Short mmCIF file of C-alpha atoms in Angstrom, two decimals:
data_model
loop_
_atom_site.label_atom_id
_atom_site.label_comp_id
_atom_site.label_asym_id
_atom_site.label_seq_id
_atom_site.Cartn_x
_atom_site.Cartn_y
_atom_site.Cartn_z
CA MET O 1 0.00 0.00 0.00
CA ASN O 2 1.32 3.46 -0.92
CA ASP O 3 2.06 5.67 2.07
CA PHE O 4 0.93 8.85 0.35
CA VAL O 5 -2.27 10.45 -0.89
CA LEU O 6 -2.68 11.59 -4.49
CA SER O 7 -5.36 14.29 -4.45
CA CYS O 8 -6.95 17.05 -6.51
CA CYS O 9 -9.74 19.63 -6.63
CA SER O 10 -13.31 19.09 -7.78
CA THR O 11 -12.53 21.03 -10.96
CA VAL O 12 -11.06 17.87 -12.54
CA ASP O 13 -14.60 17.34 -13.89
CA LEU O 14 -14.63 13.57 -13.45
CA SER O 15 -17.40 11.69 -11.70
CA LYS O 16 -17.29 10.93 -7.98
CA GLU O 17 -17.42 7.23 -8.88
CA HIS O 18 -14.41 7.61 -11.17
CA LEU O 19 -12.31 9.37 -8.54
CA ASP O 20 -13.36 6.94 -5.81
CA SER O 21 -12.43 3.98 -8.01
CA ARG O 22 -8.96 5.49 -8.62
CA ARG O 23 -8.45 6.31 -4.91
CA ILE O 24 -8.14 10.05 -5.60
CA PRO O 25 -9.69 12.21 -2.85
CA TYR O 26 -10.69 15.77 -3.77
CA VAL O 27 -11.45 19.10 -2.15
CA CYS O 28 -14.48 21.05 -3.35
CA PHE O 29 -14.68 24.50 -4.88
CA HIS O 30 -17.91 26.46 -4.25
CA TYR O 31 -20.52 28.18 -6.37
CA SER O 32 -23.76 30.06 -5.86
CA LEU O 33 -26.88 30.52 -7.95
CA ASP O 34 -28.91 33.63 -7.20
CA ASP O 35 -27.06 33.97 -3.88
CA VAL O 36 -27.73 30.39 -2.73
CA SER O 37 -24.42 28.64 -2.01
CA TYR O 38 -23.47 25.08 -2.98
CA ALA O 39 -20.41 22.85 -2.93
CA ASP O 40 -18.98 21.98 -6.33
CA ASP O 41 -19.22 18.30 -5.37
CA LEU O 42 -19.25 16.61 -8.79
CA GLY O 43 -23.01 16.81 -9.22
CA VAL O 44 -23.92 15.14 -5.93
CA SER O 45 -25.89 17.95 -4.27
CA MET O 46 -27.23 19.32 -7.58
CA SER O 47 -27.33 17.33 -10.79
CA PHE O 48 -25.56 18.86 -13.77
CA ASP O 49 -28.79 18.71 -15.74
CA THR O 50 -30.53 20.82 -13.09
CA PHE O 51 -27.58 23.20 -12.85
CA TYR O 52 -27.52 23.97 -16.57
CA LYS O 53 -31.30 24.30 -16.71
CA LYS O 54 -31.06 26.94 -14.00
CA LEU O 55 -28.37 28.79 -15.97
CA ALA O 56 -30.50 28.65 -19.12
CA ALA O 57 -33.43 30.07 -17.12
CA GLY O 58 -31.34 33.08 -16.10
CA ALA O 59 -29.84 32.13 -12.72
CA GLU O 60 -26.74 34.21 -11.94
CA PRO O 61 -23.76 32.02 -10.96
CA LYS O 62 -20.74 33.00 -8.89
CA THR O 63 -17.78 30.82 -7.93
CA SER O 64 -15.22 30.74 -5.15
CA GLN O 65 -12.01 28.77 -4.85
CA VAL O 66 -10.74 26.64 -1.99
CA ASN O 67 -9.23 29.00 0.60
CA LEU O 68 -6.22 28.50 2.87
CA SER O 69 -8.27 27.43 5.88
CA GLU O 70 -10.16 24.82 3.85
CA TYR O 71 -6.92 23.46 2.45
CA MET O 72 -5.46 23.22 5.96
CA THR O 73 -8.47 21.21 7.15
CA TYR O 74 -8.31 19.02 4.05
CA PHE O 75 -4.56 18.34 4.28
CA THR O 76 -4.62 17.75 8.04
CA GLN O 77 -6.95 14.76 7.81
CA PHE O 78 -4.30 12.90 5.79
CA LEU O 79 -1.29 14.14 7.74
CA GLU O 80 -2.86 12.92 11.00
CA GLN O 81 -3.05 9.47 9.40
CA GLY O 82 0.70 9.57 8.81
CA LYS O 83 0.27 10.05 5.06
CA ASP O 84 2.39 12.18 2.74
CA ILE O 85 0.48 14.28 0.18
CA LEU O 86 0.81 15.00 -3.53
CA HIS O 87 -1.92 17.51 -4.35
CA VAL O 88 -2.51 18.79 -7.88
CA THR O 89 -4.47 22.02 -8.35
CA LEU O 90 -6.52 23.74 -11.03
CA SER O 91 -4.39 25.93 -13.32
CA SER O 92 -2.92 29.04 -11.70
CA GLY O 93 -3.69 30.77 -14.99
CA ILE O 94 -7.42 30.79 -14.21
CA SER O 95 -7.60 30.43 -10.42
CA GLY O 96 -5.78 31.41 -7.26
CA SER O 97 -6.30 27.97 -5.72
CA TYR O 98 -2.66 26.98 -6.38
CA ASN O 99 -1.44 29.90 -4.26
CA SER O 100 -3.85 28.98 -1.45
CA ALA O 101 -2.70 25.35 -1.55
CA MET O 102 0.95 26.40 -1.47
CA SER O 103 0.34 28.66 1.53
CA ALA O 104 -1.48 25.87 3.36
CA ALA O 105 1.32 23.42 2.53
CA ARG O 106 3.93 25.77 4.04
CA VAL O 107 1.97 26.00 7.29
CA ALA O 108 1.32 22.25 7.35
CA ARG O 109 5.03 21.44 6.87
CA GLU O 110 5.80 23.44 10.01
CA GLN O 111 3.22 21.46 11.96
CA TYR O 112 4.15 18.09 10.44
CA PRO O 113 7.88 18.38 9.63
CA GLU O 114 8.23 14.62 9.19
CA ARG O 115 5.72 14.55 6.31
CA LYS O 116 6.20 15.32 2.61
CA ILE O 117 3.67 17.72 1.12
CA TYR O 118 3.92 18.46 -2.59
CA VAL O 119 1.65 20.85 -4.49
CA VAL O 120 1.64 20.80 -8.31
CA ASP O 121 0.06 23.45 -10.53
CA SER O 122 -1.63 21.36 -13.24
CA LEU O 123 -1.72 24.29 -15.70
CA GLY O 124 -4.88 22.51 -16.82
CA ALA O 125 -8.61 22.44 -16.22
CA SER O 126 -11.75 20.34 -16.45
CA SER O 127 -11.31 16.78 -17.70
CA GLY O 128 -7.83 17.59 -19.04
CA TYR O 129 -6.78 18.14 -15.45
CA GLY O 130 -8.75 14.95 -14.79
CA LEU O 131 -6.87 13.01 -17.46
CA LEU O 132 -3.58 14.11 -15.86
CA MET O 133 -4.83 12.79 -12.51
CA ASP O 134 -5.84 9.51 -14.11
CA LYS O 135 -2.32 9.07 -15.53
CA LEU O 136 -0.77 9.85 -12.15
CA ALA O 137 -3.02 7.22 -10.56
CA ASP O 138 -1.84 4.70 -13.17
CA LEU O 139 1.80 5.45 -12.31
CA ARG O 140 1.13 5.33 -8.56
CA ASP O 141 -0.62 1.96 -8.94
CA ALA O 142 2.35 0.68 -10.93
CA GLY O 143 4.55 1.39 -7.91
CA MET O 144 5.89 4.90 -8.46
CA GLY O 145 6.71 6.67 -5.21
CA ILE O 146 5.70 10.19 -4.26
CA ASP O 147 9.02 11.88 -5.15
CA GLU O 148 9.22 10.31 -8.59
CA LEU O 149 5.51 10.90 -9.20
CA HIS O 150 5.88 14.58 -8.31
CA ASP O 151 8.81 14.92 -10.70
CA TRP O 152 6.88 13.13 -13.47
CA ALA O 153 3.90 15.46 -13.03
CA GLU O 154 6.06 18.57 -13.25
CA ALA O 155 7.93 17.24 -16.30
CA ASN O 156 4.87 16.10 -18.25
CA LYS O 157 1.88 18.28 -17.32
CA LEU O 158 2.33 20.55 -20.35
CA LYS O 159 1.92 17.54 -22.64
CA MET O 160 -1.77 17.49 -21.73
CA HIS O 161 -3.68 19.31 -24.49
CA HIS O 162 -6.93 21.22 -23.92
CA TRP O 163 -9.04 22.33 -26.90
CA PHE O 164 -12.45 23.97 -26.46
CA PHE O 165 -15.22 25.36 -28.62
CA SER O 166 -18.52 27.01 -27.77
CA THR O 167 -21.74 27.33 -29.71
CA ASP O 168 -23.25 29.80 -27.20
CA LEU O 169 -21.41 33.08 -26.69
CA SER O 170 -23.72 34.61 -24.07
CA PHE O 171 -21.64 33.62 -21.03
CA TYR O 172 -18.43 34.73 -22.75
CA VAL O 173 -20.03 38.16 -23.12
CA LYS O 174 -21.24 38.12 -19.49
CA GLY O 175 -17.76 37.26 -18.27
CA GLY O 176 -16.14 40.00 -20.34
CA ARG O 177 -14.07 37.59 -22.43
CA ILE O 178 -15.65 39.00 -25.59
CA SER O 179 -17.43 42.33 -26.15
CA LYS O 180 -21.20 42.65 -26.51
CA ALA O 181 -20.76 43.72 -30.12
CA ALA O 182 -18.50 40.79 -30.92
CA GLY O 183 -20.94 38.45 -29.22
CA MET O 184 -23.88 39.82 -31.16
CA PHE O 185 -22.15 39.60 -34.55
CA GLY O 186 -20.68 36.22 -33.66
CA SER O 187 -24.11 34.86 -32.87
CA LEU O 188 -25.60 36.32 -36.07
CA LEU O 189 -22.83 34.75 -38.15
CA ASN O 190 -22.93 31.45 -36.23
CA ILE O 191 -19.31 31.87 -35.13
CA CYS O 192 -17.94 29.18 -32.81
CA PRO O 193 -14.64 30.27 -31.20
CA LEU O 194 -11.96 27.57 -30.91
CA LEU O 195 -9.67 28.00 -27.90
CA ASN O 196 -6.92 26.12 -26.16
CA MET O 197 -4.86 26.35 -22.98
CA ASP O 198 -1.36 27.80 -23.36
CA ASN O 199 1.82 26.91 -21.48
CA LEU O 200 0.93 29.33 -18.66
CA GLY O 201 -2.45 27.72 -18.13
CA HIS O 202 -4.44 30.55 -19.70
CA LEU O 203 -7.36 29.96 -22.04
CA ILE O 204 -6.44 31.51 -25.42
CA PRO O 205 -8.70 32.07 -28.47
CA ARG O 206 -7.09 30.47 -31.53
CA SER O 207 -9.65 30.53 -34.35
CA LYS O 208 -13.14 31.76 -35.23
CA ILE O 209 -14.97 28.95 -37.01
CA ARG O 210 -18.30 29.50 -38.73
CA GLY O 211 -20.78 26.73 -38.03
CA LYS O 212 -21.03 23.86 -35.57
CA LYS O 213 -20.26 21.09 -38.08
CA LYS O 214 -17.07 22.83 -39.18
CA VAL O 215 -15.81 23.50 -35.66
CA ILE O 216 -16.44 19.86 -34.67
CA GLY O 217 -14.26 18.78 -37.57
CA GLU O 218 -11.64 21.42 -36.76
CA ILE O 219 -11.22 20.45 -33.11
CA VAL O 220 -10.54 16.84 -34.14
CA GLU O 221 -8.01 18.06 -36.72
CA ARG O 222 -6.17 19.84 -33.90
CA MET O 223 -5.85 16.46 -32.21
CA VAL O 224 -4.50 14.95 -35.45
CA GLU O 225 -1.93 17.76 -35.54
CA CYS O 226 -0.91 17.74 -31.88
CA ALA O 227 -1.50 14.25 -30.46
CA ASP O 228 1.44 12.10 -29.42
CA GLY O 229 2.08 9.88 -32.44
CA GLY O 230 -0.51 11.61 -34.62
CA LEU O 231 -3.06 9.13 -35.94
CA ALA O 232 -1.11 6.37 -34.16
CA TYR O 233 -2.04 7.95 -30.79
CA ALA O 234 -2.32 5.14 -28.25
CA ASP O 235 -3.52 6.64 -24.99
CA LYS O 236 -6.75 7.82 -23.37
CA CYS O 237 -8.90 10.70 -24.62
CA TYR O 238 -11.48 12.60 -22.56
CA ILE O 239 -14.20 15.07 -23.55
CA SER O 240 -16.26 17.33 -21.33
CA HIS O 241 -19.37 19.29 -22.27
CA SER O 242 -21.69 21.86 -20.72
CA ASP O 243 -25.12 20.41 -21.43
CA CYS O 244 -24.52 19.67 -25.12
CA TYR O 245 -24.01 15.90 -25.11
CA ASP O 246 -24.89 15.44 -28.78
CA ASP O 247 -22.08 17.79 -29.82
CA ALA O 248 -19.65 16.01 -27.49
CA LYS O 249 -20.71 12.64 -28.88
CA ALA O 250 -20.18 13.89 -32.44
CA VAL O 251 -16.58 14.83 -31.52
CA ALA O 252 -16.06 11.49 -29.75
CA ASP O 253 -17.30 9.54 -32.75
CA LEU O 254 -14.88 11.37 -35.06
CA VAL O 255 -11.98 10.82 -32.66
CA GLU O 256 -12.71 7.11 -32.36
CA ALA O 257 -12.94 6.80 -36.15
CA LYS O 258 -9.64 8.61 -36.76
CA PHE O 259 -7.59 7.11 -33.91
CA PRO O 260 -7.93 3.31 -33.98
CA HIS O 261 -5.34 2.74 -31.23
CA LEU O 262 -7.07 4.68 -28.44
CA VAL O 263 -6.92 3.11 -25.00
CA GLY O 264 -10.64 2.46 -24.47
CA ASN O 265 -13.46 4.56 -25.82
CA VAL O 266 -13.48 8.34 -25.45
CA LEU O 267 -14.79 9.17 -21.96
CA ILE O 268 -17.44 11.92 -22.01
CA ASN O 269 -17.94 13.95 -18.81
CA TYR O 270 -19.88 17.05 -17.85
CA VAL O 271 -18.11 20.37 -17.47
CA GLY O 272 -18.56 20.84 -13.73
CA THR O 273 -20.36 23.61 -11.91
CA THR O 274 -17.30 25.82 -11.24
CA ILE O 275 -16.04 25.96 -14.81
CA GLY O 276 -19.58 25.72 -16.19
CA SER O 277 -20.50 28.88 -14.29
CA HIS O 278 -18.06 30.73 -16.57
CA THR O 279 -18.62 28.90 -19.88
CA GLY O 280 -22.38 28.52 -19.63
CA PRO O 281 -24.09 25.90 -21.81
CA GLY O 282 -22.78 24.96 -25.25
CA THR O 283 -19.08 24.28 -24.62
CA VAL O 284 -17.27 21.12 -25.72
CA ALA O 285 -13.68 20.40 -24.64
CA LEU O 286 -11.29 17.76 -26.00
CA PHE O 287 -8.30 16.46 -24.02
CA PHE O 288 -5.39 14.23 -25.05
CA TRP O 289 -1.64 13.75 -24.63
CA GLY O 290 0.65 15.39 -27.19
CA LYS O 291 3.71 17.49 -27.86
CA GLU O 292 4.64 19.90 -25.07
CA ARG O 293 2.65 23.15 -25.04
CA THR O 294 5.13 25.99 -25.62
CA GLU O 295 2.85 28.96 -26.26
#
């Protein structure tokens, strides 16, 4: 039995059952809808279907990250069991949770000097962050110790690719990521922005694609271009979506047709409540291993 805990935040956008089966505990972000607060607990307290229906009906979401005190409580439960900790956070490019976790780890090391506490900035989000955690669990289960696993995570996290598109620009306008004018014209012209995550963990617009069918084809072509081994890619692939399963399934079907050596079928997850509060409905994200992200 490993003498350390591999852990993450709820923003990995995997199911509770998935994380439980991989022995990956998690700490929850928070969100509110019309000033009513909830834990981002992987759809347990509010189903994703209900959450997105509330957004579509006009509910105003707000999110909050895990703070230092919450991290201290979370870490302490493992430290008191005599466990070391390798905790991986949501990208510092979109959240301050990494800084809070680092601050908590510094305090915890003073209280438990005999324990190892590592914090890794995933520079990722949603099920791409989740796919990184799944790989780390594979390596842990194969016998890799905490020091080597920490070094592997730091050396390889930028090889996790994140590509996103959205067919609904309203929440991008609300969040100030695009102007009202650009959102209006984009909607009129049926523009679907294609974005990815850069090497600093920021979400960067890359292309403006006209039409859903075209952007679905384009996001798969980005995988052809960037995946480890190209069409010979032989690893897992995850997709997450914000209440647009049919679009996610269309991407998954294309990926499975183009990449015959995938490890298992493409796993489709919901975009969780924290990230979904910012994307709104209509976002599809594709995640896979590839060449290192350099820009």
